[in-house]
Amino acid sequence: MTMDEATAQLRKGGMVAIYDGDEREGEADLVFHASFASPERIETLRKDAGGLICLALDKAIGERLGLPFYTDILAASNLPIAKMECKKAAYGDKPAFSIPVNHKGVYTGITDKDRALTIKKIAELASQTLPESEMRERFMREFYSPGHIFLLIGRGIENRHGHTELTLELARRAGMAGTMVLCEMLGPGKALSRNDAEKYADRNGLVFMEGKELWRK
Amino acid sequence: MTMDEATAQLRKGGMVAIYDGDEREGEADLVFHASFASPERIETLRKDAGGLICLALDKAIGERLGLPFYTDILAASNLPIAKMECKKAAYGDKPAFSIPVNHKGVYTGITDKDRALTIKKIAELASQTLPESEMRERFMREFYSPGHIFLLIGRGIENRHGHTELTLELARRAGMAGTMVLCEMLGPGKALSRNDAEKYADRNGLVFMEGKELWRK
């Protein structure tokens, strides 16, 4: 039931709140499909959620764009600071971060308008059916790094139960491309509690769901 | 007059709003000294400013910690995406980004408590008078990357007039260490206007200043 409502909301361009689980980050993220990015939506994320605004891409899209994980870049650089690589966060997972990018059409990159543009342009590019070499060429030509949209790469729901994978699994179940925007919901000092995240979802007519609904068979 | 008030406020742990100038980003940042980082202060930045919460370090501290610019890492990696390196943003400057880090004592890294901890621990380390090798060793041992605090390295006010340099120049004039927290003030869709940033400062008893007060001789 929740799943049908969530996928229906996603397809209509709505937001969904996904709580990962008490055993993991104990955090809810506000998520929506990247094709519906708009300045108003970015404003909502920064005001109501408050975390880092990220764009999750599924493994196949990450590969077609030629995206490495951030930790791969750090390791390949061979600089002394490569030793600082995060192997596992405190809740047990490898980080999902790839590179931070801006679309070349932005000004500073951080405004609602600029962040929406960067996200929308990546979603557009990812939806193209181009040969891989052309895809990578366009990606490298149209975006630059460092920027203000933090790209994340999904490792597959069978391998990791982070918000990156949960939100991409929701897109997959909705029959949508693997390009999802997400942002952590914060409360004073700490993550917004499960209870308060659920109340926010109720107040705003959003579906609230738990990670296990997405990773359990 | 403004300068004296601003440096006095900074030393007392207060925030200052710095507008860079119409000819540059046309943006005001909320800034304060890193030694005064607290969960409440991070909450204010994410709610009232809304941009990316960054920690600016002056060149000397960056060197003592062994920090490269992010673009140096990208270039050294020799991966195809190294071609995406941002040479200059739309307003004409090279990016100030180094690496994003978390202190090892955090849980997710993104909460107000976690971000305040990471910032405070870097400010503490930077204030130590240790031999450079030990400094770098401790930095690499106590922090990991990727994380949620975006480190910026100042290029010196004589070379660049970005918020990174402006805010570090303010610290220097206040006789404080070159470790400053900053966050872009955003309005609906775009950067908060100069006028609205000034009103915010007035309402909250903060000094509002312009970049040129800091870079003009």
Short mmCIF file of C-alpha atoms in Angstrom, two decimals:
data_model
loop_
_atom_site.label_atom_id
_atom_site.label_comp_id
_atom_site.label_asym_id
_atom_site.label_seq_id
_atom_site.Cartn_x
_atom_site.Cartn_y
_atom_site.Cartn_z
CA MET A 1 0.00 0.00 0.00
CA THR A 2 2.67 2.52 1.08
CA MET A 3 4.79 1.38 -1.87
CA ASP A 4 2.01 2.03 -4.40
CA GLU A 5 1.33 5.47 -2.93
CA ALA A 6 5.05 6.29 -2.87
CA THR A 7 5.68 5.29 -6.48
CA ALA A 8 2.52 7.12 -7.59
CA GLN A 9 3.65 10.30 -5.78
CA LEU A 10 7.12 10.02 -7.27
CA ARG A 11 5.74 9.74 -10.80
CA LYS A 12 3.60 12.84 -10.25
CA GLY A 13 6.71 14.78 -9.19
CA GLY A 14 6.01 14.65 -5.46
CA MET A 15 8.39 14.19 -2.56
CA VAL A 16 8.66 11.10 -0.34
CA ALA A 17 10.27 10.85 3.12
CA ILE A 18 12.39 7.72 3.57
CA TYR A 19 13.60 6.70 7.04
CA ASP A 20 16.51 4.27 6.75
CA GLY A 21 16.11 2.42 10.07
CA ASP A 22 17.14 2.64 13.73
CA GLU A 23 20.04 0.23 13.13
CA ARG A 24 21.61 2.47 10.47
CA GLU A 25 21.80 6.29 10.27
CA GLY A 26 18.44 6.65 12.05
CA GLU A 27 17.67 9.43 9.63
CA ALA A 28 14.92 10.37 7.20
CA ASP A 29 15.70 11.93 3.82
CA LEU A 30 13.37 14.01 1.66
CA VAL A 31 13.60 12.68 -1.89
CA PHE A 32 12.10 13.33 -5.34
CA HIS A 33 12.88 12.44 -8.94
CA ALA A 34 15.57 14.62 -10.54
CA SER A 35 13.46 15.31 -13.64
CA PHE A 36 11.17 17.43 -11.41
CA ALA A 37 13.93 19.62 -9.98
CA SER A 38 12.95 23.31 -9.70
CA PRO A 39 14.19 26.32 -7.71
CA GLU A 40 11.12 26.04 -5.43
CA ARG A 41 11.87 22.41 -4.70
CA ILE A 42 15.51 23.18 -3.84
CA GLU A 43 14.30 25.95 -1.52
CA THR A 44 12.06 23.43 0.25
CA LEU A 45 14.96 21.02 0.73
CA ARG A 46 17.31 23.59 2.20
CA LYS A 47 14.64 25.09 4.47
CA ASP A 48 12.69 22.01 5.56
CA ALA A 49 15.35 19.28 5.36
CA GLY A 50 18.60 21.17 6.00
CA GLY A 51 21.21 18.56 5.05
CA LEU A 52 23.36 18.25 1.95
CA ILE A 53 21.47 18.38 -1.35
CA CYS A 54 22.72 15.42 -3.36
CA LEU A 55 21.90 13.72 -6.64
CA ALA A 56 21.96 9.91 -6.56
CA LEU A 57 22.69 8.12 -9.82
CA ASP A 58 22.35 4.40 -10.31
CA LYS A 59 25.40 2.30 -11.12
CA ALA A 60 24.58 2.00 -14.83
CA ILE A 61 24.19 5.78 -15.25
CA GLY A 62 27.34 6.38 -13.21
CA GLU A 63 29.22 4.08 -15.56
CA ARG A 64 27.80 5.65 -18.70
CA LEU A 65 28.90 9.09 -17.44
CA GLY A 66 32.34 7.74 -16.54
CA LEU A 67 31.94 8.65 -12.87
CA PRO A 68 34.36 7.23 -10.31
CA PHE A 69 33.76 7.24 -6.55
CA TYR A 70 35.44 10.16 -4.77
CA THR A 71 37.60 7.65 -2.87
CA ASP A 72 38.87 6.24 -6.20
CA ILE A 73 40.07 9.72 -7.17
CA LEU A 74 41.73 10.20 -3.80
CA ALA A 75 43.50 6.84 -4.13
CA ALA A 76 44.53 7.46 -7.75
CA SER A 77 45.99 10.86 -6.84
CA ASN A 78 48.68 9.13 -4.77
CA LEU A 79 48.96 12.24 -2.60
CA PRO A 80 49.74 11.78 1.11
CA ILE A 81 46.14 12.72 2.04
CA ALA A 82 44.95 9.63 0.12
CA LYS A 83 45.53 7.94 3.50
CA MET A 84 42.50 9.87 4.83
CA GLU A 85 40.13 7.80 2.70
CA CYS A 86 36.95 6.87 4.56
CA LYS A 87 36.71 3.09 4.38
CA LYS A 88 33.53 2.88 6.41
CA ALA A 89 31.34 5.46 8.15
CA ALA A 90 30.39 4.95 11.82
CA TYR A 91 27.18 3.17 10.76
CA GLY A 92 29.20 0.65 8.74
CA ASP A 93 28.98 1.66 5.07
CA LYS A 94 31.42 2.83 2.44
CA PRO A 95 30.61 6.37 1.31
CA ALA A 96 28.48 6.85 -1.83
CA PHE A 97 30.10 10.15 -2.85
CA SER A 98 31.36 10.68 -6.38
CA ILE A 99 32.31 14.23 -7.46
CA PRO A 100 30.57 17.58 -6.81
CA VAL A 101 29.55 19.30 -10.07
CA ASN A 102 27.94 22.42 -11.54
CA HIS A 103 26.39 22.79 -14.98
CA LYS A 104 28.35 25.32 -17.04
CA GLY A 105 25.26 27.54 -17.29
CA VAL A 106 25.26 28.45 -13.57
CA TYR A 107 26.60 31.62 -11.96
CA THR A 108 27.76 30.77 -8.42
CA GLY A 109 26.24 27.27 -8.46
CA ILE A 110 24.72 27.45 -4.97
CA THR A 111 21.43 29.34 -5.52
CA ASP A 112 18.14 27.46 -5.80
CA LYS A 113 18.02 28.31 -9.50
CA ASP A 114 21.59 27.12 -10.10
CA ARG A 115 21.25 23.90 -8.14
CA ALA A 116 17.97 23.07 -9.92
CA LEU A 117 19.62 23.72 -13.29
CA THR A 118 22.58 21.43 -12.58
CA ILE A 119 20.28 18.63 -11.43
CA LYS A 120 17.85 18.98 -14.33
CA LYS A 121 20.64 19.00 -16.90
CA ILE A 122 22.17 15.81 -15.51
CA ALA A 123 18.76 14.12 -15.47
CA GLU A 124 18.26 15.18 -19.09
CA LEU A 125 21.65 13.88 -20.17
CA ALA A 126 21.17 10.60 -18.29
CA SER A 127 17.88 10.01 -20.11
CA GLN A 128 19.57 10.22 -23.55
CA THR A 129 20.31 7.05 -25.46
CA LEU A 130 23.74 7.99 -26.74
CA PRO A 131 26.80 5.83 -27.30
CA GLU A 132 28.85 5.72 -24.10
CA SER A 133 31.79 7.68 -25.52
CA GLU A 134 29.49 10.53 -26.61
CA MET A 135 27.71 10.45 -23.27
CA ARG A 136 30.98 10.88 -21.37
CA GLU A 137 32.18 13.52 -23.78
CA ARG A 138 29.00 15.57 -23.26
CA PHE A 139 29.10 15.13 -19.50
CA MET A 140 32.70 16.35 -19.32
CA ARG A 141 31.96 19.23 -21.68
CA GLU A 142 28.75 20.47 -20.04
CA PHE A 143 29.65 20.21 -16.34
CA TYR A 144 32.64 21.12 -14.21
CA SER A 145 34.03 20.11 -10.84
CA PRO A 146 34.21 21.14 -8.03
CA GLY A 147 30.60 22.31 -7.98
CA HIS A 148 27.64 22.43 -5.60
CA ILE A 149 25.65 19.30 -6.44
CA PHE A 150 27.08 16.25 -4.75
CA LEU A 151 26.80 13.22 -6.99
CA LEU A 152 26.29 9.87 -5.30
CA ILE A 153 26.56 6.47 -6.96
CA GLY A 154 24.31 3.61 -5.90
CA ARG A 155 25.95 0.28 -5.13
CA GLY A 156 22.69 -1.62 -5.59
CA ILE A 157 20.04 -2.34 -2.93
CA GLU A 158 21.40 -5.91 -2.63
CA ASN A 159 24.77 -4.49 -1.47
CA ARG A 160 23.95 -1.42 0.63
CA HIS A 161 20.89 -0.01 2.39
CA GLY A 162 21.85 3.65 2.42
CA HIS A 163 19.55 6.46 1.34
CA THR A 164 21.34 6.43 -2.01
CA GLU A 165 20.28 2.86 -2.71
CA LEU A 166 16.85 3.17 -1.05
CA THR A 167 15.87 6.16 -3.11
CA LEU A 168 17.18 4.63 -6.36
CA GLU A 169 15.25 1.44 -5.57
CA LEU A 170 12.10 3.55 -5.16
CA ALA A 171 12.73 5.08 -8.61
CA ARG A 172 13.24 1.62 -10.09
CA ARG A 173 9.96 0.40 -8.60
CA ALA A 174 8.22 3.48 -10.00
CA GLY A 175 9.62 2.62 -13.44
CA MET A 176 11.66 5.83 -13.52
CA ALA A 177 15.28 6.55 -14.42
CA GLY A 178 17.88 6.18 -11.66
CA THR A 179 18.36 9.90 -10.97
CA MET A 180 17.05 10.96 -7.57
CA VAL A 181 17.52 14.08 -5.45
CA LEU A 182 17.86 13.60 -1.71
CA CYS A 183 18.55 15.65 1.39
CA GLU A 184 18.84 14.68 5.06
CA MET A 185 16.06 15.93 7.36
CA LEU A 186 17.69 17.60 10.36
CA GLY A 187 16.33 18.65 13.72
CA PRO A 188 18.00 20.88 16.33
CA GLY A 189 21.44 19.38 16.93
CA LYS A 190 20.71 15.96 15.48
CA ALA A 191 18.83 14.10 12.76
CA LEU A 192 15.08 14.81 12.80
CA SER A 193 13.51 11.99 14.80
CA ARG A 194 11.51 9.28 13.02
CA ASN A 195 8.41 10.61 14.72
CA ASP A 196 8.94 14.24 13.67
CA ALA A 197 9.81 13.20 10.11
CA GLU A 198 6.55 11.26 9.95
CA LYS A 199 4.64 14.27 11.28
CA TYR A 200 6.25 16.51 8.65
CA ALA A 201 5.21 14.03 5.95
CA ASP A 202 1.61 13.95 7.27
CA ARG A 203 1.38 17.74 7.47
CA ASN A 204 2.58 18.07 3.90
CA GLY A 205 0.66 15.18 2.36
CA LEU A 206 3.80 13.13 1.65
CA VAL A 207 4.27 9.40 1.90
CA PHE A 208 6.56 8.35 4.77
CA MET A 209 8.25 4.99 4.35
CA GLU A 210 10.89 2.84 6.00
CA GLY A 211 14.00 1.50 4.35
CA LYS A 212 13.06 -2.10 5.00
CA GLU A 213 9.99 -1.72 2.78
CA LEU A 214 12.48 -1.15 -0.02
CA TRP A 215 15.20 -3.69 0.74
CA ARG A 216 13.08 -6.59 2.04
CA LYS A 217 12.10 -9.03 -0.73
CA MET B 1 34.24 52.12 12.32
CA THR B 2 32.57 49.09 10.73
CA MET B 3 35.93 47.31 10.81
CA ASP B 4 36.39 47.88 14.54
CA GLU B 5 32.88 46.68 15.28
CA ALA B 6 33.32 43.65 13.03
CA THR B 7 36.61 42.56 14.59
CA ALA B 8 35.20 43.16 18.09
CA GLN B 9 32.15 41.02 17.29
CA LEU B 10 34.32 38.28 15.83
CA ARG B 11 36.50 38.13 18.93
CA LYS B 12 33.40 37.83 21.12
CA GLY B 13 32.25 34.84 19.05
CA GLY B 14 29.62 36.73 17.06
CA MET B 15 28.65 36.45 13.41
CA VAL B 16 29.34 39.01 10.69
CA ALA B 17 27.65 39.33 7.28
CA ILE B 18 30.09 40.03 4.43
CA TYR B 19 28.79 41.11 1.01
CA ASP B 20 31.46 40.55 -1.63
CA GLY B 21 30.36 43.18 -4.17
CA ASP B 22 28.05 43.67 -7.14
CA GLU B 23 30.91 42.99 -9.57
CA ARG B 24 31.61 39.56 -8.11
CA GLU B 25 29.20 36.92 -6.75
CA GLY B 26 26.80 39.62 -5.49
CA GLU B 27 26.34 37.51 -2.42
CA ALA B 28 26.54 37.92 1.35
CA ASP B 29 27.97 35.17 3.56
CA LEU B 30 27.35 34.68 7.27
CA VAL B 31 30.71 34.07 8.94
CA PHE B 32 32.16 33.46 12.40
CA HIS B 33 35.41 32.20 13.88
CA ALA B 34 35.76 28.40 13.89
CA SER B 35 36.78 28.28 17.56
CA PHE B 36 33.19 29.32 18.42
CA ALA B 37 31.50 26.54 16.43
CA SER B 38 28.52 24.99 18.24
CA PRO B 39 25.48 22.94 17.19
CA GLU B 40 23.26 26.02 17.69
CA ARG B 41 25.46 28.09 15.41
CA ILE B 42 25.39 25.41 12.66
CA GLU B 43 21.59 25.32 12.98
CA THR B 44 21.48 29.09 12.44
CA LEU B 45 23.62 28.81 9.32
CA ARG B 46 21.54 26.09 7.70
CA LYS B 47 18.24 27.78 8.58
CA ASP B 48 19.04 31.46 8.08
CA ALA B 49 21.80 31.30 5.44
CA GLY B 50 20.99 28.11 3.51
CA GLY B 51 24.16 27.64 1.44
CA LEU B 52 27.06 25.26 1.88
CA ILE B 53 28.66 25.28 5.33
CA CYS B 54 32.39 25.59 4.72
CA LEU B 55 35.54 26.05 6.78
CA ALA B 56 38.09 28.45 5.33
CA LEU B 57 41.72 27.93 6.31
CA ASP B 58 44.49 30.36 5.51
CA LYS B 59 47.33 29.30 3.23
CA ALA B 60 49.80 28.72 6.06
CA ILE B 61 47.40 26.44 7.95
CA GLY B 62 46.49 24.63 4.73
CA GLU B 63 50.18 23.96 4.17
CA ARG B 64 50.82 22.82 7.72
CA LEU B 65 47.93 20.34 7.40
CA GLY B 66 49.22 19.15 4.01
CA LEU B 67 46.01 20.16 2.24
CA PRO B 68 45.95 20.33 -1.56
CA PHE B 69 43.24 22.09 -3.57
CA TYR B 70 40.52 19.74 -4.81
CA THR B 71 41.56 20.53 -8.39
CA ASP B 72 45.12 19.36 -7.61
CA ILE B 73 43.74 15.99 -6.54
CA LEU B 74 41.60 15.75 -9.67
CA ALA B 75 44.62 16.55 -11.85
CA ALA B 76 46.93 14.16 -9.98
CA SER B 77 44.41 11.32 -10.33
CA ASN B 78 44.96 11.34 -14.10
CA LEU B 79 41.44 9.95 -14.57
CA PRO B 80 39.47 11.04 -17.67
CA ILE B 81 37.19 13.23 -15.51
CA ALA B 82 40.25 15.33 -14.58
CA LYS B 83 39.29 17.20 -17.75
CA MET B 84 36.22 18.55 -15.89
CA GLU B 85 38.41 20.69 -13.65
CA CYS B 86 36.91 24.13 -13.04
CA LYS B 87 39.55 26.64 -14.13
CA LYS B 88 37.41 29.66 -13.38
CA ALA B 89 33.87 30.15 -12.10
CA ALA B 90 31.46 32.44 -14.01
CA TYR B 91 32.51 35.38 -11.80
CA GLY B 92 36.17 34.88 -12.76
CA ASP B 93 37.87 33.07 -9.88
CA LYS B 94 39.54 29.73 -9.39
CA PRO B 95 37.65 27.61 -6.85
CA ALA B 96 38.83 27.65 -3.22
CA PHE B 97 37.74 24.07 -2.45
CA SER B 98 40.10 21.62 -0.85
CA ILE B 99 38.67 18.32 0.49
CA PRO B 100 35.45 17.61 2.45
CA VAL B 101 36.18 16.04 5.86
CA ASN B 102 34.60 14.63 9.01
CA HIS B 103 36.23 14.22 12.40
CA LYS B 104 36.43 10.52 13.33
CA GLY B 105 34.20 11.13 16.35
CA VAL B 106 31.08 11.91 14.28
CA TYR B 107 28.21 9.54 13.48
CA THR B 108 26.73 10.57 10.12
CA GLY B 109 28.72 13.81 9.90
CA ILE B 110 25.81 16.00 8.73
CA THR B 111 23.97 16.84 11.98
CA ASP B 112 24.52 20.20 13.70
CA LYS B 113 26.39 18.40 16.47
CA ASP B 114 28.62 16.50 14.05
CA ARG B 115 29.41 19.49 11.85
CA ALA B 116 30.24 21.62 14.91
CA LEU B 117 32.53 18.86 16.21
CA THR B 118 34.46 18.55 12.93
CA ILE B 119 34.95 22.32 12.73
CA LYS B 120 35.97 22.70 16.36
CA LYS B 121 38.48 19.87 16.16
CA ILE B 122 40.15 21.35 13.09
CA ALA B 123 40.33 24.77 14.75
CA GLU B 124 41.89 23.12 17.80
CA LEU B 125 44.46 21.25 15.75
CA ALA B 126 45.30 24.33 13.69
CA SER B 127 46.01 26.29 16.87
CA GLN B 128 48.66 23.78 18.03
CA THR B 129 52.32 24.59 17.63
CA LEU B 130 53.52 21.20 16.48
CA PRO B 131 56.23 20.28 13.99
CA GLU B 132 54.72 20.11 10.51
CA SER B 133 55.16 16.34 10.15
CA GLU B 134 53.30 15.71 13.41
CA MET B 135 50.59 18.19 12.43
CA ARG B 136 49.96 16.36 9.15
CA GLU B 137 50.09 12.98 10.86
CA ARG B 138 47.46 14.05 13.39
CA PHE B 139 45.25 15.61 10.74
CA MET B 140 45.30 12.44 8.64
CA ARG B 141 44.73 10.26 11.69
CA GLU B 142 41.87 12.27 13.25
CA PHE B 143 39.81 13.15 10.17
CA TYR B 144 38.61 11.29 7.10
CA SER B 145 37.42 12.19 3.63
CA PRO B 146 34.85 12.42 2.06
CA GLY B 147 33.02 14.16 4.88
CA HIS B 148 30.50 16.97 5.39
CA ILE B 149 32.64 20.01 6.14
CA PHE B 150 33.99 21.59 2.99
CA LEU B 151 37.49 22.90 3.53
CA LEU B 152 38.51 25.98 1.58
CA ILE B 153 42.02 27.35 1.25
CA GLY B 154 42.61 31.09 1.06
CA ARG B 155 44.84 32.37 -1.74
CA GLY B 156 45.53 35.64 0.08
CA ILE B 157 43.50 38.88 -0.12
CA GLU B 158 46.11 40.30 -2.51
CA ASN B 159 45.30 37.52 -5.01
CA ARG B 160 41.56 36.88 -4.72
CA HIS B 161 38.54 38.73 -3.30
CA GLY B 162 36.31 35.73 -2.66
CA HIS B 163 34.47 35.13 0.61
CA THR B 164 37.24 32.73 1.56
CA GLU B 165 39.86 35.48 1.45
CA LEU B 166 37.56 38.23 2.78
CA THR B 167 36.63 36.25 5.85
CA LEU B 168 40.23 35.16 6.52
CA GLU B 169 41.32 38.79 6.17
CA LEU B 170 38.73 39.74 8.78
CA ALA B 171 40.18 37.10 11.14
CA ARG B 172 43.68 38.42 10.50
CA ARG B 173 42.59 41.98 11.32
CA ALA B 174 40.94 40.69 14.50
CA GLY B 175 44.23 39.05 15.45
CA MET B 176 42.66 35.58 15.30
CA ALA B 177 43.81 32.32 13.69
CA GLY B 178 42.92 31.77 10.03
CA THR B 179 40.07 29.33 10.60
CA MET B 180 36.68 30.79 9.66
CA VAL B 181 33.25 29.24 9.11
CA LEU B 182 31.16 30.67 6.28
CA CYS B 183 27.86 30.00 4.53
CA GLU B 184 26.13 31.74 1.62
CA MET B 185 22.94 33.67 2.47
CA LEU B 186 20.26 32.58 0.02
CA GLY B 187 16.89 34.04 -0.85
CA PRO B 188 14.07 32.43 -2.86
CA GLY B 189 15.66 31.25 -6.12
CA LYS B 190 18.76 33.38 -5.89
CA ALA B 191 21.34 34.87 -3.55
CA LEU B 192 19.78 37.00 -0.80
CA SER B 193 19.92 40.60 -2.04
CA ARG B 194 22.40 43.04 -0.54
CA ASN B 195 19.47 44.91 0.95
CA ASP B 196 17.86 41.86 2.56
CA ALA B 197 21.21 40.66 3.91
CA GLU B 198 21.72 44.06 5.51
CA LYS B 199 18.23 43.94 7.02
CA TYR B 200 18.93 40.48 8.43
CA ALA B 201 22.14 41.79 9.99
CA ASP B 202 20.29 44.77 11.52
CA ARG B 203 17.51 42.61 12.89
CA ASN B 204 20.03 40.28 14.52
CA GLY B 205 22.48 42.88 15.78
CA LEU B 206 25.25 41.77 13.40
CA VAL B 207 27.78 43.92 11.59
CA PHE B 208 27.20 44.04 7.82
CA MET B 209 30.25 44.88 5.74
CA GLU B 210 31.34 45.04 2.14
CA GLY B 211 34.26 43.16 0.61
CA LYS B 212 36.01 46.33 -0.45
CA GLU B 213 36.38 47.39 3.18
CA LEU B 214 38.59 44.33 3.53
CA TRP B 215 40.58 44.36 0.31
CA ARG B 216 41.09 48.12 -0.13
CA LYS B 217 44.32 49.35 1.41
#
